[in-house]
Amino acid sequence: MNAMLETPELPAVFDGVKLAAVAAVLYVIVRCLNLKSPTAPPDLYFQDSGLSRFLLKSCPLLTKEYIPPLIWGKSGHIQTALYGKMGRVRSPHPYGHRKFITMSDGATSTFDLFEPLAEHCVGDDVTMVICPGIANHSEKQYIRTFVDYAQKNGYRCAVLNHLGALPNIELTSPRMFTYGCTWEFGAMVNYIKKTYPQTQLVVVGFSLGGNIVCKYLGETQANQEKVLCCVSVCQGYSALRAQETFMQWDQCRRFYNFLMADNMKKIILSHRQALFGDHVKKPQSLEDTDLSRLYTATSLMQIDDNVMRCVRARGHGAGGRLQASWPSTWAFFAHFSVKGRPDCLFVLKDLFIERETESTRGRSKGRRGEKLKRTPCGAWSPTWGLIP
């Protein structure tokens, strides 16, 4: 009788707490991994025309349902984190030749050239001119994987290395890449046109690179010569409109902003002597700015306001504060026709860094041959690019 009275009730209560904790953890996992989100074909926005119908017929992949990897594949954030930290399994290592171009201001631009490993399916000579994402270069894994696949399908690839991004290449002038400068990309394209006069071009840009290539094509009609099409992947269209959005926590934008800012700080500080050394003639605005603000910056906007505007003003020969809309592509889309050929914009539905707007969709519907593709899941990384 005494033994029965001394039986504790705590284990039953404790088991209930453990069960509730396990259920809560499972709920969080399901929510974070978007396991209940159904897969679906991408959303396409385009003007109904003969050219659009031909593209959809000849490239059925545009309308197929994307089946992501099991368990973690439906979360763009998880894909980005895993790929950024761990990388691909058995990532390819294509071999190319590094080219150096001396710019008019003394800067040394570099790009890597990769020859095709097979004959093109139609027998043409086609070169992909590729502009990577912010602070990226040809040695990044997502670029290597893309180039390897393109080579095996008969494409020559030229990959721009953003000025200052390569860790083993020193700056030769007090200037590094910016969000909208097309000088280095234009120099690479001109080299390809002169070296391979018979080649046709496919212009490809990832993230920030998408902004640069679209701006380059819209600057002048001459830049569109020999261009078959343009593919812009995860592009941000306007640096000015994105400023407020970048500071919001929705979709972890503020966290990605911090990661990009941290990477930019490392690159700027690695070229401290070339950018801010005693031999460099500094604008008064830079002399008055304590570089300690660079160390404490937690967003790209803070770095841009405190340091990069002065560097851009010096490099572009324009004193004072540059207009924030200068790196944006909105003003150049009206001139971007590629002689009636299509341009394709690939963006992600679940991981917008810059909010989608009605004007974005409307522009694709109203322009001949222009397509906007939105995939329901995938991954975008500010440092490592897009993972399809």
Short mmCIF file of C-alpha atoms in Angstrom, two decimals:
data_model
loop_
_atom_site.label_atom_id
_atom_site.label_comp_id
_atom_site.label_asym_id
_atom_site.label_seq_id
_atom_site.Cartn_x
_atom_site.Cartn_y
_atom_site.Cartn_z
CA MET A 1 0.00 0.00 0.00
CA ASN A 2 2.79 2.44 0.90
CA ALA A 3 4.62 1.53 -2.33
CA MET A 4 1.57 2.45 -4.36
CA LEU A 5 1.23 5.79 -2.59
CA GLU A 6 4.88 6.64 -3.24
CA THR A 7 4.65 6.13 -7.04
CA PRO A 8 5.65 9.52 -8.56
CA GLU A 9 3.61 11.16 -11.30
CA LEU A 10 6.58 13.20 -12.63
CA PRO A 11 7.66 10.79 -15.38
CA ALA A 12 4.28 10.98 -17.10
CA VAL A 13 4.38 14.79 -16.99
CA PHE A 14 7.98 14.78 -18.16
CA ASP A 15 7.11 12.50 -21.10
CA GLY A 16 4.38 14.92 -22.08
CA VAL A 17 6.82 17.84 -22.07
CA LYS A 18 9.28 15.89 -24.19
CA LEU A 19 6.54 14.99 -26.62
CA ALA A 20 5.44 18.61 -26.88
CA ALA A 21 9.06 19.70 -27.42
CA VAL A 22 9.54 17.14 -30.18
CA ALA A 23 6.30 18.23 -31.83
CA ALA A 24 7.38 21.89 -31.67
CA VAL A 25 10.76 21.07 -33.21
CA LEU A 26 9.12 19.09 -36.01
CA TYR A 27 6.71 21.94 -36.67
CA VAL A 28 9.57 24.43 -36.92
CA ILE A 29 11.47 22.10 -39.26
CA VAL A 30 8.45 21.64 -41.51
CA ARG A 31 7.85 25.39 -41.61
CA CYS A 32 11.50 26.34 -42.17
CA LEU A 33 12.04 23.73 -44.86
CA ASN A 34 8.72 24.53 -46.57
CA LEU A 35 7.99 20.81 -46.74
CA LYS A 36 4.27 21.39 -47.26
CA SER A 37 4.85 23.76 -50.18
CA PRO A 38 3.78 22.05 -53.40
CA THR A 39 6.09 22.04 -56.39
CA ALA A 40 4.82 23.86 -59.44
CA PRO A 41 5.94 25.02 -62.88
CA PRO A 42 7.57 28.47 -62.95
CA ASP A 43 5.53 31.58 -63.62
CA LEU A 44 6.22 33.05 -67.05
CA TYR A 45 5.40 36.64 -68.03
CA PHE A 46 5.76 37.50 -71.70
CA GLN A 47 4.02 39.00 -74.69
CA ASP A 48 2.21 36.42 -76.79
CA SER A 49 4.02 36.40 -80.13
CA GLY A 50 5.41 33.99 -82.68
CA LEU A 51 8.87 34.37 -81.20
CA SER A 52 7.63 33.59 -77.68
CA ARG A 53 5.77 30.51 -78.86
CA PHE A 54 8.86 29.33 -80.73
CA LEU A 55 11.01 29.73 -77.62
CA LEU A 56 8.56 27.80 -75.46
CA LYS A 57 8.37 25.03 -78.04
CA SER A 58 12.13 24.78 -78.56
CA CYS A 59 12.95 25.08 -74.86
CA PRO A 60 10.35 23.05 -72.92
CA LEU A 61 12.49 23.28 -69.78
CA LEU A 62 11.03 26.77 -69.25
CA THR A 63 7.62 25.30 -68.47
CA LYS A 64 8.59 22.09 -66.69
CA GLU A 65 8.01 21.64 -62.99
CA TYR A 66 11.20 21.97 -60.94
CA ILE A 67 11.62 19.09 -58.49
CA PRO A 68 13.99 20.25 -55.73
CA PRO A 69 16.24 17.95 -53.64
CA LEU A 70 14.43 15.95 -50.99
CA ILE A 71 13.98 17.33 -47.44
CA TRP A 72 15.92 20.61 -47.69
CA GLY A 73 15.44 21.51 -51.36
CA LYS A 74 12.29 23.60 -50.95
CA SER A 75 13.98 26.20 -48.76
CA GLY A 76 16.03 28.68 -50.70
CA HIS A 77 17.73 29.87 -47.51
CA ILE A 78 18.85 26.35 -46.58
CA GLN A 79 20.09 25.71 -50.11
CA THR A 80 22.05 28.95 -50.01
CA ALA A 81 23.61 28.18 -46.63
CA LEU A 82 24.55 24.60 -47.53
CA TYR A 83 25.96 25.50 -50.90
CA GLY A 84 27.79 28.58 -49.64
CA LYS A 85 29.53 26.78 -46.79
CA MET A 86 29.92 23.26 -48.16
CA GLY A 87 29.95 23.76 -51.92
CA ARG A 88 29.12 21.17 -54.52
CA VAL A 89 30.18 17.55 -54.35
CA ARG A 90 32.93 16.93 -56.91
CA SER A 91 32.77 20.46 -58.31
CA PRO A 92 34.34 20.61 -61.80
CA HIS A 93 37.56 22.51 -62.46
CA PRO A 94 37.51 23.80 -66.04
CA TYR A 95 40.86 24.99 -67.38
CA GLY A 96 41.10 28.31 -69.17
CA HIS A 97 43.50 31.10 -70.01
CA ARG A 98 43.57 34.34 -68.03
CA LYS A 99 43.61 37.51 -70.11
CA PHE A 100 44.73 40.94 -68.94
CA ILE A 101 43.43 44.23 -70.33
CA THR A 102 44.84 47.62 -69.34
CA MET A 103 42.07 50.18 -68.98
CA SER A 104 42.40 53.86 -69.86
CA ASP A 105 42.75 54.89 -66.20
CA GLY A 106 45.55 52.38 -65.53
CA ALA A 107 43.33 49.69 -64.00
CA THR A 108 44.07 46.10 -65.02
CA SER A 109 40.95 44.14 -65.90
CA THR A 110 41.11 40.35 -66.12
CA PHE A 111 38.86 37.65 -67.50
CA ASP A 112 39.21 33.92 -68.04
CA LEU A 113 38.66 32.34 -71.45
CA PHE A 114 37.46 28.73 -71.77
CA GLU A 115 37.37 26.96 -75.14
CA PRO A 116 34.51 24.55 -76.00
CA LEU A 117 35.04 20.85 -75.34
CA ALA A 118 32.51 19.65 -77.94
CA GLU A 119 30.91 20.83 -81.14
CA HIS A 120 27.87 23.05 -80.81
CA CYS A 121 24.57 21.33 -81.60
CA VAL A 122 23.98 23.54 -84.67
CA GLY A 123 27.64 23.81 -85.62
CA ASP A 124 27.90 27.56 -84.97
CA ASP A 125 30.64 29.39 -83.11
CA VAL A 126 28.91 30.77 -80.02
CA THR A 127 30.60 32.47 -77.07
CA MET A 128 29.00 33.05 -73.68
CA VAL A 129 30.20 36.30 -72.13
CA ILE A 130 29.50 35.90 -68.42
CA CYS A 131 29.39 38.48 -65.65
CA PRO A 132 29.36 36.92 -62.12
CA GLY A 133 27.59 38.21 -59.02
CA ILE A 134 28.81 40.85 -56.60
CA ALA A 135 32.50 40.47 -55.66
CA ASN A 136 32.67 37.19 -57.62
CA HIS A 137 35.03 35.85 -60.25
CA SER A 138 35.72 32.84 -62.47
CA GLU A 139 37.07 30.72 -59.60
CA LYS A 140 33.75 30.57 -57.74
CA GLN A 141 32.16 27.14 -57.71
CA TYR A 142 28.85 28.11 -59.29
CA ILE A 143 30.73 29.80 -62.16
CA ARG A 144 33.00 26.77 -62.63
CA THR A 145 29.98 24.46 -62.73
CA PHE A 146 28.17 26.65 -65.24
CA VAL A 147 31.25 27.00 -67.46
CA ASP A 148 31.93 23.25 -67.40
CA TYR A 149 28.38 22.49 -68.54
CA ALA A 150 28.53 25.17 -71.26
CA GLN A 151 31.89 23.89 -72.55
CA LYS A 152 30.57 20.35 -72.85
CA ASN A 153 27.67 21.67 -74.94
CA GLY A 154 29.91 23.46 -77.43
CA TYR A 155 30.09 27.00 -76.02
CA ARG A 156 33.19 29.11 -75.60
CA CYS A 157 33.02 31.00 -72.30
CA ALA A 158 34.56 34.30 -71.27
CA VAL A 159 34.11 35.07 -67.56
CA LEU A 160 34.79 38.52 -66.17
CA ASN A 161 36.69 38.80 -62.90
CA HIS A 162 35.29 41.81 -61.08
CA LEU A 163 37.96 44.44 -60.52
CA GLY A 164 39.50 43.71 -57.12
CA ALA A 165 37.62 40.44 -56.51
CA LEU A 166 40.47 38.02 -57.26
CA PRO A 167 42.55 37.58 -54.09
CA ASN A 168 45.85 37.13 -55.96
CA ILE A 169 45.53 40.07 -58.38
CA GLU A 170 46.53 43.48 -57.08
CA LEU A 171 44.81 46.68 -58.15
CA THR A 172 46.91 48.87 -60.44
CA SER A 173 44.79 51.99 -59.98
CA PRO A 174 42.73 53.42 -57.11
CA ARG A 175 39.50 51.94 -58.44
CA MET A 176 37.56 48.70 -57.94
CA PHE A 177 34.30 47.30 -59.31
CA THR A 178 31.04 49.12 -58.69
CA TYR A 179 27.38 48.17 -58.98
CA GLY A 180 26.87 49.62 -62.46
CA CYS A 181 30.20 50.24 -64.18
CA THR A 182 30.34 48.41 -67.51
CA TRP A 183 33.89 49.35 -68.53
CA GLU A 184 35.54 46.03 -67.75
CA PHE A 185 32.70 43.96 -69.18
CA GLY A 186 32.71 46.06 -72.35
CA ALA A 187 36.48 45.61 -72.72
CA MET A 188 36.06 41.83 -72.44
CA VAL A 189 33.29 41.76 -75.04
CA ASN A 190 35.33 43.91 -77.44
CA TYR A 191 38.28 41.53 -77.04
CA ILE A 192 36.09 38.55 -77.92
CA LYS A 193 34.63 40.33 -80.97
CA LYS A 194 38.08 41.22 -82.29
CA THR A 195 39.69 37.85 -81.54
CA TYR A 196 36.76 35.77 -82.85
CA PRO A 197 35.10 37.89 -85.55
CA GLN A 198 32.91 34.97 -86.66
CA THR A 199 31.47 34.24 -83.20
CA GLN A 200 28.01 35.09 -81.94
CA LEU A 201 27.40 36.11 -78.34
CA VAL A 202 25.12 34.92 -75.57
CA VAL A 203 25.25 37.44 -72.73
CA VAL A 204 24.79 35.97 -69.24
CA GLY A 205 24.69 37.83 -65.92
CA PHE A 206 24.19 36.51 -62.39
CA SER A 207 22.72 38.81 -59.73
CA LEU A 208 24.78 42.02 -59.86
CA GLY A 209 26.20 40.75 -63.14
CA GLY A 210 22.67 40.75 -64.57
CA ASN A 211 22.42 44.44 -63.76
CA ILE A 212 25.74 45.15 -65.49
CA VAL A 213 25.04 43.16 -68.68
CA CYS A 214 21.56 44.64 -69.17
CA LYS A 215 22.93 48.13 -68.58
CA TYR A 216 25.78 47.45 -71.02
CA LEU A 217 23.42 46.31 -73.78
CA GLY A 218 21.15 49.31 -73.23
CA GLU A 219 23.90 51.93 -73.28
CA THR A 220 24.31 51.89 -77.07
CA GLN A 221 23.05 49.92 -80.05
CA ALA A 222 26.66 49.07 -80.97
CA ASN A 223 26.91 46.93 -77.83
CA GLN A 224 24.12 44.72 -79.15
CA GLU A 225 25.94 43.68 -82.31
CA LYS A 226 26.45 39.92 -82.70
CA VAL A 227 24.33 39.29 -79.57
CA LEU A 228 21.90 36.39 -79.93
CA CYS A 229 20.20 36.81 -76.56
CA CYS A 230 20.70 37.94 -72.99
CA VAL A 231 20.02 35.84 -69.88
CA SER A 232 19.78 37.74 -66.59
CA VAL A 233 19.63 35.53 -63.49
CA CYS A 234 18.37 36.93 -60.17
CA GLN A 235 18.97 40.52 -61.19
CA GLY A 236 18.28 43.55 -59.02
CA TYR A 237 17.00 46.30 -61.26
CA SER A 238 17.44 49.45 -59.20
CA ALA A 239 19.96 50.16 -56.46
CA LEU A 240 17.91 53.18 -55.42
CA ARG A 241 14.64 51.26 -55.01
CA ALA A 242 16.39 48.39 -53.24
CA GLN A 243 17.89 50.50 -50.46
CA GLU A 244 14.82 50.45 -48.22
CA THR A 245 14.05 46.82 -49.04
CA PHE A 246 17.60 45.72 -48.22
CA MET A 247 17.20 46.93 -44.64
CA GLN A 248 14.09 44.83 -43.98
CA TRP A 249 14.17 41.48 -42.19
CA ASP A 250 11.52 39.94 -44.43
CA GLN A 251 12.99 36.95 -46.33
CA CYS A 252 16.22 37.51 -44.33
CA ARG A 253 17.16 40.46 -46.56
CA ARG A 254 18.89 42.29 -43.73
CA PHE A 255 21.00 39.23 -42.95
CA TYR A 256 22.06 38.84 -46.59
CA ASN A 257 22.84 42.55 -46.64
CA PHE A 258 25.15 42.05 -43.66
CA LEU A 259 26.93 39.12 -45.36
CA MET A 260 27.47 41.11 -48.55
CA ALA A 261 28.73 44.09 -46.57
CA ASP A 262 31.16 41.89 -44.66
CA ASN A 263 32.52 40.45 -47.90
CA MET A 264 32.85 43.93 -49.42
CA LYS A 265 34.77 45.15 -46.37
CA LYS A 266 37.24 42.29 -46.70
CA ILE A 267 37.85 43.09 -50.36
CA ILE A 268 38.23 46.83 -49.78
CA LEU A 269 40.62 46.33 -46.87
CA SER A 270 42.68 43.81 -48.85
CA HIS A 271 43.32 46.61 -51.39
CA ARG A 272 43.72 49.33 -48.75
CA GLN A 273 47.12 50.45 -50.03
CA ALA A 274 46.00 50.79 -53.64
CA LEU A 275 42.76 52.57 -52.75
CA PHE A 276 43.77 54.74 -49.81
CA GLY A 277 47.58 54.73 -49.75
CA ASP A 278 49.68 57.86 -49.37
CA HIS A 279 50.38 57.92 -53.13
CA VAL A 280 46.66 58.22 -53.89
CA LYS A 281 45.22 61.68 -54.28
CA LYS A 282 42.16 61.60 -52.08
CA PRO A 283 39.06 63.75 -52.47
CA GLN A 284 38.36 66.08 -49.57
CA SER A 285 35.26 64.05 -48.71
CA LEU A 286 37.40 60.95 -48.21
CA GLU A 287 40.01 62.80 -46.17
CA ASP A 288 37.26 64.00 -43.87
CA THR A 289 35.86 60.48 -43.49
CA ASP A 290 37.35 58.30 -40.81
CA LEU A 291 37.86 54.84 -42.28
CA SER A 292 36.79 53.42 -38.95
CA ARG A 293 33.26 53.76 -40.33
CA LEU A 294 34.17 51.09 -42.82
CA TYR A 295 35.05 48.67 -40.01
CA THR A 296 31.74 49.28 -38.24
CA ALA A 297 29.53 49.20 -41.35
CA THR A 298 26.89 46.49 -41.33
CA SER A 299 25.19 47.18 -44.68
CA LEU A 300 26.15 47.88 -48.26
CA MET A 301 24.51 51.29 -48.06
CA GLN A 302 26.79 52.35 -45.20
CA ILE A 303 29.87 51.25 -47.14
CA ASP A 304 28.60 52.99 -50.26
CA ASP A 305 27.86 56.27 -48.46
CA ASN A 306 31.08 56.42 -46.45
CA VAL A 307 33.69 55.06 -48.85
CA MET A 308 32.63 53.82 -52.28
CA ARG A 309 31.04 57.06 -53.48
CA CYS A 310 34.39 58.77 -53.09
CA VAL A 311 36.19 55.95 -54.88
CA ARG A 312 33.65 56.05 -57.73
CA ALA A 313 33.85 59.83 -58.00
CA ARG A 314 37.61 59.64 -58.29
CA GLY A 315 37.58 56.74 -60.73
CA HIS A 316 34.88 58.21 -62.99
CA GLY A 317 36.18 61.74 -62.90
CA ALA A 318 32.97 63.11 -61.39
CA GLY A 319 33.33 65.00 -58.20
CA GLY A 320 30.75 65.07 -55.47
CA ARG A 321 27.89 62.71 -54.79
CA LEU A 322 26.94 60.47 -57.68
CA GLN A 323 23.30 59.92 -58.43
CA ALA A 324 22.05 56.76 -56.74
CA SER A 325 20.16 55.77 -59.90
CA TRP A 326 23.38 55.55 -61.94
CA PRO A 327 23.99 51.83 -61.28
CA SER A 328 20.38 50.95 -62.13
CA THR A 329 19.13 49.45 -65.38
CA TRP A 330 15.63 50.95 -65.44
CA ALA A 331 16.72 53.90 -67.60
CA PHE A 332 18.40 51.61 -70.13
CA PHE A 333 15.64 49.05 -70.71
CA ALA A 334 13.99 51.29 -73.30
CA HIS A 335 17.10 50.94 -75.50
CA PHE A 336 17.51 47.23 -74.85
CA SER A 337 16.12 45.34 -77.83
CA VAL A 338 18.98 43.13 -79.04
CA LYS A 339 17.59 43.74 -82.54
CA GLY A 340 14.31 42.01 -81.79
CA ARG A 341 15.89 38.99 -80.13
CA PRO A 342 14.80 37.87 -76.67
CA ASP A 343 16.20 38.55 -73.25
CA CYS A 344 15.28 36.24 -70.38
CA LEU A 345 15.09 37.27 -66.74
CA PHE A 346 15.27 34.44 -64.18
CA VAL A 347 14.23 35.24 -60.62
CA LEU A 348 13.19 33.27 -57.54
CA LYS A 349 9.71 33.45 -56.06
CA ASP A 350 10.65 32.45 -52.50
CA LEU A 351 13.83 34.46 -52.05
CA PHE A 352 13.42 37.95 -53.49
CA ILE A 353 16.17 40.27 -52.31
CA GLU A 354 14.46 43.07 -54.16
CA ARG A 355 10.68 43.05 -54.09
CA GLU A 356 8.85 42.12 -57.27
CA THR A 357 6.77 44.95 -58.67
CA GLU A 358 3.92 45.15 -61.13
CA SER A 359 6.16 47.18 -63.43
CA THR A 360 8.59 44.25 -63.57
CA ARG A 361 5.91 41.84 -64.74
CA GLY A 362 4.24 44.43 -66.95
CA ARG A 363 7.50 45.30 -68.67
CA SER A 364 8.01 41.65 -69.62
CA LYS A 365 4.46 41.37 -70.92
CA GLY A 366 4.74 44.52 -72.97
CA ARG A 367 8.13 43.98 -74.61
CA ARG A 368 8.58 41.84 -77.69
CA GLY A 369 10.57 38.70 -76.97
CA GLU A 370 11.18 39.54 -73.33
CA LYS A 371 10.45 36.95 -70.65
CA LEU A 372 10.35 36.96 -66.89
CA LYS A 373 10.59 33.52 -65.28
CA ARG A 374 9.83 33.03 -61.58
CA THR A 375 10.68 29.66 -60.05
CA PRO A 376 8.87 28.63 -56.85
CA CYS A 377 12.01 27.38 -55.12
CA GLY A 378 15.77 27.51 -55.46
CA ALA A 379 18.58 29.38 -53.81
CA TRP A 380 20.23 32.73 -54.24
CA SER A 381 23.40 33.75 -52.47
CA PRO A 382 24.88 37.25 -52.47
CA THR A 383 28.39 35.84 -52.42
CA TRP A 384 28.05 32.58 -54.32
CA GLY A 385 25.35 33.21 -56.91
CA LEU A 386 22.38 31.16 -57.98
CA ILE A 387 21.88 27.47 -57.31
CA PRO A 388 19.31 26.06 -59.75
#
